[in-house]
PDB file of C-alpha atoms in Angstrom:
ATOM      1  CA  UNK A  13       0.000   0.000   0.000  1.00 94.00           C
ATOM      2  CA  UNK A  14       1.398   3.547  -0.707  1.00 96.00           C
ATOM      3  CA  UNK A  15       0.989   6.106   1.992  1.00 96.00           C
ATOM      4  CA  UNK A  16       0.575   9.878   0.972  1.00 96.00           C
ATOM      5  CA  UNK A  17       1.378  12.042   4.116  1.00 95.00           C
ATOM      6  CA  UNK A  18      -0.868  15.047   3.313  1.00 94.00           C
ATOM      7  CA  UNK A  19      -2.945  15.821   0.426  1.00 94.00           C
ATOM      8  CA  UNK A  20      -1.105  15.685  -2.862  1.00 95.00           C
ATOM      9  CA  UNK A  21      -1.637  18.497  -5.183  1.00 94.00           C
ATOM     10  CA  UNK A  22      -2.317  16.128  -7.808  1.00 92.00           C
ATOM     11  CA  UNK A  23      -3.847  12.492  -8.091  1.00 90.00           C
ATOM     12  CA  UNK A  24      -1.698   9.805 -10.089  1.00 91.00           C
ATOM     13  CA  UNK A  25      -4.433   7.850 -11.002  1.00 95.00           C
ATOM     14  CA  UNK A  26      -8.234   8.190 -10.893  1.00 98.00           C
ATOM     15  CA  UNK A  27      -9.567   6.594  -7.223  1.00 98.00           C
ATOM     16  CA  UNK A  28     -12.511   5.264  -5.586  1.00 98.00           C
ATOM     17  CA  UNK A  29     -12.747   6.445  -2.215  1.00 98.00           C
ATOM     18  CA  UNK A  30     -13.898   6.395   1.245  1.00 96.00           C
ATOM     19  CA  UNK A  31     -13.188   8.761   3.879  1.00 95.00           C
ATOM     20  CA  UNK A  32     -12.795   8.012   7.470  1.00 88.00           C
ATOM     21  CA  UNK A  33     -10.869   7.656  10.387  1.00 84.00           C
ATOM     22  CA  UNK A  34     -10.920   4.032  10.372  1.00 83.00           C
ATOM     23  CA  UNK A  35      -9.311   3.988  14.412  1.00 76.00           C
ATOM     24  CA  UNK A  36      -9.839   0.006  14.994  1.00 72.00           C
ATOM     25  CA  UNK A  37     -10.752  -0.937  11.564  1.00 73.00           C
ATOM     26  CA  UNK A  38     -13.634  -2.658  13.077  1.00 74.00           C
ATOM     27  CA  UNK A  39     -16.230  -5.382  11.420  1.00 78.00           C
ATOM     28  CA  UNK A  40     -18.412  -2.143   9.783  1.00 79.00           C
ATOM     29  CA  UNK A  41     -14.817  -0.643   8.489  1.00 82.00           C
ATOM     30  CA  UNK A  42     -14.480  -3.787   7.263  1.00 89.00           C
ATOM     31  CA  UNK A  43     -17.236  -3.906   5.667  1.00 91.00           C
ATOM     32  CA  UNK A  44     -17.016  -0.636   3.905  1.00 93.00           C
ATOM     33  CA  UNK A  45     -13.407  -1.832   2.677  1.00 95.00           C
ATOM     34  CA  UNK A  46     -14.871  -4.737   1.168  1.00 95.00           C
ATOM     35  CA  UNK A  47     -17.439  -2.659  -0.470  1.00 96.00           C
ATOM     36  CA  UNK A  48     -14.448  -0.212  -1.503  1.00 97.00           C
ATOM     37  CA  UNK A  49     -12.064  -2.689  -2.912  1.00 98.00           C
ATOM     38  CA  UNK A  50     -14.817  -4.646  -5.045  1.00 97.00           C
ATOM     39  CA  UNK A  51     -15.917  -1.041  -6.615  1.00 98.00           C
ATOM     40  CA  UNK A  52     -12.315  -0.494  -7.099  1.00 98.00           C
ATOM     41  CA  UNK A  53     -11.584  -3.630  -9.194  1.00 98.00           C
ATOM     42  CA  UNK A  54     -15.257  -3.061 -11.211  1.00 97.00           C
ATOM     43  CA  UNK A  55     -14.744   0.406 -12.137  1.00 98.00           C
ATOM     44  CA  UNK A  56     -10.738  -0.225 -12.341  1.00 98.00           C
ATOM     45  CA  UNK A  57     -10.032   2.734 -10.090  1.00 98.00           C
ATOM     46  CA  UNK A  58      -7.399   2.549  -7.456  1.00 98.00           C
ATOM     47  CA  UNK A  59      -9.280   1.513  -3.766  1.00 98.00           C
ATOM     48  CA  UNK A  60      -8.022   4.874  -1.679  1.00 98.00           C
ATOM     49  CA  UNK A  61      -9.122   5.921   1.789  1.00 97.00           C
ATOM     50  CA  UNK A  62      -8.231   9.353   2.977  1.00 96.00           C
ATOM     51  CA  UNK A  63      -8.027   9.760   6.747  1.00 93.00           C
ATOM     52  CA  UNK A  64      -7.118  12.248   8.709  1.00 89.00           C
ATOM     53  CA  UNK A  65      -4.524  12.916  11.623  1.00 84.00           C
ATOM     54  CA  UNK A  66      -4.847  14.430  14.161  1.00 73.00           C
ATOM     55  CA  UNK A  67      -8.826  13.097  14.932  1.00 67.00           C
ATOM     56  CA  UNK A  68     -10.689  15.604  14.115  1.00 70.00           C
ATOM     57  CA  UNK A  69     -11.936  15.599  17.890  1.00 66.00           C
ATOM     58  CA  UNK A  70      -8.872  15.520  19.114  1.00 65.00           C
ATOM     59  CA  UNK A  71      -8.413  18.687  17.200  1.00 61.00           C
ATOM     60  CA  UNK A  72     -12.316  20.400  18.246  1.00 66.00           C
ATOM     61  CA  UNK A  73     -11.591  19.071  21.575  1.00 68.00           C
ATOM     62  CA  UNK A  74      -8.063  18.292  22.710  1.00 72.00           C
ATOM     63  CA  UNK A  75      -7.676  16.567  25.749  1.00 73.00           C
ATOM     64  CA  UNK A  76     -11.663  15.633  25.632  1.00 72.00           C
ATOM     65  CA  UNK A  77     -11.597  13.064  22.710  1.00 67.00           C
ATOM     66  CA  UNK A  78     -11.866   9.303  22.963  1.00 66.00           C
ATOM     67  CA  UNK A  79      -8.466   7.500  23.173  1.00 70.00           C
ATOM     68  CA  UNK A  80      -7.330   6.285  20.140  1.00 71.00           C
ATOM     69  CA  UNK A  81      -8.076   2.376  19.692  1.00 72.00           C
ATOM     70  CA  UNK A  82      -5.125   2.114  17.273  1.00 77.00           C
ATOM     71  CA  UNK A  83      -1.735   2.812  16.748  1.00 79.00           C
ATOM     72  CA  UNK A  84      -1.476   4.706  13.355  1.00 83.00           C
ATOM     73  CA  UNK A  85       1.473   1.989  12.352  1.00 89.00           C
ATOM     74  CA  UNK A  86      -1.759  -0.585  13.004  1.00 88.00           C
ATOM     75  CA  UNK A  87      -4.405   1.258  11.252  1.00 88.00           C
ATOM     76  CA  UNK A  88      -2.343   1.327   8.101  1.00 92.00           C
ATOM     77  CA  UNK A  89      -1.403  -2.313   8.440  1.00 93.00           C
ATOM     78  CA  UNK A  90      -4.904  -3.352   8.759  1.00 90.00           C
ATOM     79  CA  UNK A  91      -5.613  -0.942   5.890  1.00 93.00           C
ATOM     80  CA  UNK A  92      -3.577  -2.462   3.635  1.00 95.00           C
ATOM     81  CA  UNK A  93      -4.606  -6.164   4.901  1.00 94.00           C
ATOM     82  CA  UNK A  94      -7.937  -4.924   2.957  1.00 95.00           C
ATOM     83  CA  UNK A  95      -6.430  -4.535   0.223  1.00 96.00           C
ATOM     84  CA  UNK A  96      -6.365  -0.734  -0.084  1.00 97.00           C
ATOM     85  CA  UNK A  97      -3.941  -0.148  -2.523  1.00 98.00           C
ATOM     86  CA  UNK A  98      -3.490   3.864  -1.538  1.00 98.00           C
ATOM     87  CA  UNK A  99      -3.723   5.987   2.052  1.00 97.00           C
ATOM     88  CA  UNK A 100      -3.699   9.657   1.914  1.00 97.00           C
ATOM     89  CA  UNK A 101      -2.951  10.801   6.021  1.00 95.00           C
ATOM     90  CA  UNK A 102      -4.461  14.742   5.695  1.00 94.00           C
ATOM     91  CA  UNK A 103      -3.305  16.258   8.339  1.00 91.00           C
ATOM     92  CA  UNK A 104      -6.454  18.213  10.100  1.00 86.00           C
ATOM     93  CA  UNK A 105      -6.223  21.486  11.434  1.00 89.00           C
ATOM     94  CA  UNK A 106      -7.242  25.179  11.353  1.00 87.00           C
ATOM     95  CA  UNK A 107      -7.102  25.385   7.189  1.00 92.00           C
ATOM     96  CA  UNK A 108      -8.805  21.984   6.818  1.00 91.00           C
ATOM     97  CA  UNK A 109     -11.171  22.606   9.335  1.00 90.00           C
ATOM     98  CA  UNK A 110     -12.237  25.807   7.670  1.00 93.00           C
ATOM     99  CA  UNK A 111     -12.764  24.517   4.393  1.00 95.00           C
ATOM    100  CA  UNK A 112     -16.544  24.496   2.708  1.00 97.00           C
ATOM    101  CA  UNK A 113     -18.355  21.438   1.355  1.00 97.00           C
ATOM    102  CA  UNK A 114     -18.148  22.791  -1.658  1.00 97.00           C
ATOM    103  CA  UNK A 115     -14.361  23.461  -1.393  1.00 97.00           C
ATOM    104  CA  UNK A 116     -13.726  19.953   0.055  1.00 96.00           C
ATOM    105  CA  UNK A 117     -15.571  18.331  -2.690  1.00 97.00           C
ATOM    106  CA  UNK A 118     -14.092  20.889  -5.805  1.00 97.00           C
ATOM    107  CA  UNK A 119     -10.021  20.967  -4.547  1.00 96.00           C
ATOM    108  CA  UNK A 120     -10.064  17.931  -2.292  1.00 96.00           C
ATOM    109  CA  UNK A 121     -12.192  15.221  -3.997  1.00 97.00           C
ATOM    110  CA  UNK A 122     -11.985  16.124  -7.588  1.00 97.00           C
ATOM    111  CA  UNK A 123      -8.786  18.241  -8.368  1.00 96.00           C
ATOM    112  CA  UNK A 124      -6.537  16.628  -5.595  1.00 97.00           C
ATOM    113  CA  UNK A 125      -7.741  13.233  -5.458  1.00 97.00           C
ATOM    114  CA  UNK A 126      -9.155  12.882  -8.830  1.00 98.00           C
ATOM    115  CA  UNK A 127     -12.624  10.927  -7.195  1.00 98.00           C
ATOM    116  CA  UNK A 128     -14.482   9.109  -9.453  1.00 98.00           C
ATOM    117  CA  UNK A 129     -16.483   6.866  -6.858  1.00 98.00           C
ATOM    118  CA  UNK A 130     -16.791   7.636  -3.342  1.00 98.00           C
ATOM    119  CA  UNK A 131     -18.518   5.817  -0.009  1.00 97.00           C
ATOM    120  CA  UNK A 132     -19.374   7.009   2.972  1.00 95.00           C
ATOM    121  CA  UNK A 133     -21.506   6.409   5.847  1.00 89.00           C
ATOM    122  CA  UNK A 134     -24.870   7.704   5.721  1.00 84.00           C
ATOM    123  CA  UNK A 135     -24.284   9.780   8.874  1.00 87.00           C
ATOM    124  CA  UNK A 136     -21.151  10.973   7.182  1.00 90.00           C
ATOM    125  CA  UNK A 137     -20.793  14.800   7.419  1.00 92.00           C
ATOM    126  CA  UNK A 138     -17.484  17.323   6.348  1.00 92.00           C
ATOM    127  CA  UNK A 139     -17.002  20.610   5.810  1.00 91.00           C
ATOM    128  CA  UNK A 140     -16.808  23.866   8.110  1.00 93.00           C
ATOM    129  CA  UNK A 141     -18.994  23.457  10.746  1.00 90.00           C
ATOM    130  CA  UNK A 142     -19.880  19.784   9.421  1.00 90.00           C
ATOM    131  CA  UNK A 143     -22.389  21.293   6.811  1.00 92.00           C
ATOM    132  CA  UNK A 144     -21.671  19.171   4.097  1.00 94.00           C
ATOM    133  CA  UNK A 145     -23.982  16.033   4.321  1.00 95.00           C
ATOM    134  CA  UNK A 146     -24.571  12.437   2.016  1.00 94.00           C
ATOM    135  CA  UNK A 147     -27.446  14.731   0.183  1.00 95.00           C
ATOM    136  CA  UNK A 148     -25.184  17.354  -0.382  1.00 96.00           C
ATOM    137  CA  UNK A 149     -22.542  15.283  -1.863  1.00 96.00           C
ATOM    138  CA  UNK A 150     -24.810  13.989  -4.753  1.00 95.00           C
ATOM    139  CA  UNK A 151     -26.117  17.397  -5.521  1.00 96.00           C
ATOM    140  CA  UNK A 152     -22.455  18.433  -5.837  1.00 96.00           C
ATOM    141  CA  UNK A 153     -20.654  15.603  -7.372  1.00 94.00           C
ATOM    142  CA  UNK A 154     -20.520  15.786 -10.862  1.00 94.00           C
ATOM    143  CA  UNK A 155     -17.579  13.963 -12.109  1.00 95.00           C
ATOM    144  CA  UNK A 156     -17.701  10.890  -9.057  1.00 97.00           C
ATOM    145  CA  UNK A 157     -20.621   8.779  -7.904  1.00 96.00           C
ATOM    146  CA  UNK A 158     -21.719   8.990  -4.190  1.00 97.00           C
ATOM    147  CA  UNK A 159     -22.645   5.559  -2.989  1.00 95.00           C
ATOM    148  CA  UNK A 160     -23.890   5.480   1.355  1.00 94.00           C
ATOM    149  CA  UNK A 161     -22.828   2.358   3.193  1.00 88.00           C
ATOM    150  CA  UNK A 162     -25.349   1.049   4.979  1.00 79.00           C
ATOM    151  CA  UNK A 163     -25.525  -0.027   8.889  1.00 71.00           C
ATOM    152  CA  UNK A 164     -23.578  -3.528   9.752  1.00 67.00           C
ATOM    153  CA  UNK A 165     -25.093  -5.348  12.141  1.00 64.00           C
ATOM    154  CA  UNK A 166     -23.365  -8.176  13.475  1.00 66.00           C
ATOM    155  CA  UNK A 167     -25.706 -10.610  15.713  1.00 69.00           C
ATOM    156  CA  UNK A 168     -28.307  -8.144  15.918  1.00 68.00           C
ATOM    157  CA  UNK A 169     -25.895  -5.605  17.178  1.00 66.00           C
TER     158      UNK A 169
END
């Protein structure tokens, strides 16, 4: 797996994405990797997750957030175990943080990452102020498709 600390200026190669913090890489993160990596190899995009560091809690809140579940040397290990073939690690703070939906989604998404699928949760929300929302992101997303990942339960939990 490659590892891109920050966000590139320019993408490589055309990506499906998901965006997340992934801390644990628990059975729903699983999930959604699955789901990633099997879009990936239909569309024949590169399978990409862009997560961010610090938490963005930890920055809204230091001192307050959860404790992190996961080293970041584990995170990326079981990243790559999923077979995601690229990381970016955007490093969150004041600019980031400050950024519109629509900013996210024109520099970030499109002319950075060069998105052409993306997945996220259905309660997934970015942007200053966390405006940006899943409806948002298909009204906005004209060169990617916006697919939500649904809720894993596991036992009935």
């Amino acid at each position: 797996m490659r590892i891109i600390r920050g966000l590139p200026q320019r993408a490589d190669a055309p990506v499906a994405l998901t965006i997340g913090n992934f801390d644990g890489v628990h059975r729903g993160h699983q999930a959604m990797l699955a789901r990633l990596v099997d879009a990936a190899e239909d569309l024949r995009l590169v399978p990409a997750v862009l997560t961010f560091d610090p938490h963005p809690r930890e920055f809204f809140a230091p001192g307050r957030s959860p404790a992190r579940i996961s080293s970041r040397r584990d995170k990326l290990e079981r990243l790559a175990a999923a077979g995601v073939a690229l990381t970016i690690v955007a490093r969150f703070d004041a600019a980031l943080a400050a950024t519109s939906p629509q900013a996210f989604v024109d520099d970030v998404l499109v002319a950075r990452l060069a998105t052409r699928w993306l997945l996220v949760g259905g309660d997934f929300r970015f942007g200053k102020a966390r405006a940006g929302d899943l409806g948002f992101l298909r009204r906005a997303a004209r060169t990617f498709s916006v697919e939500a990942m649904a809720t894993v339960e596991v036992e009935g939990e």
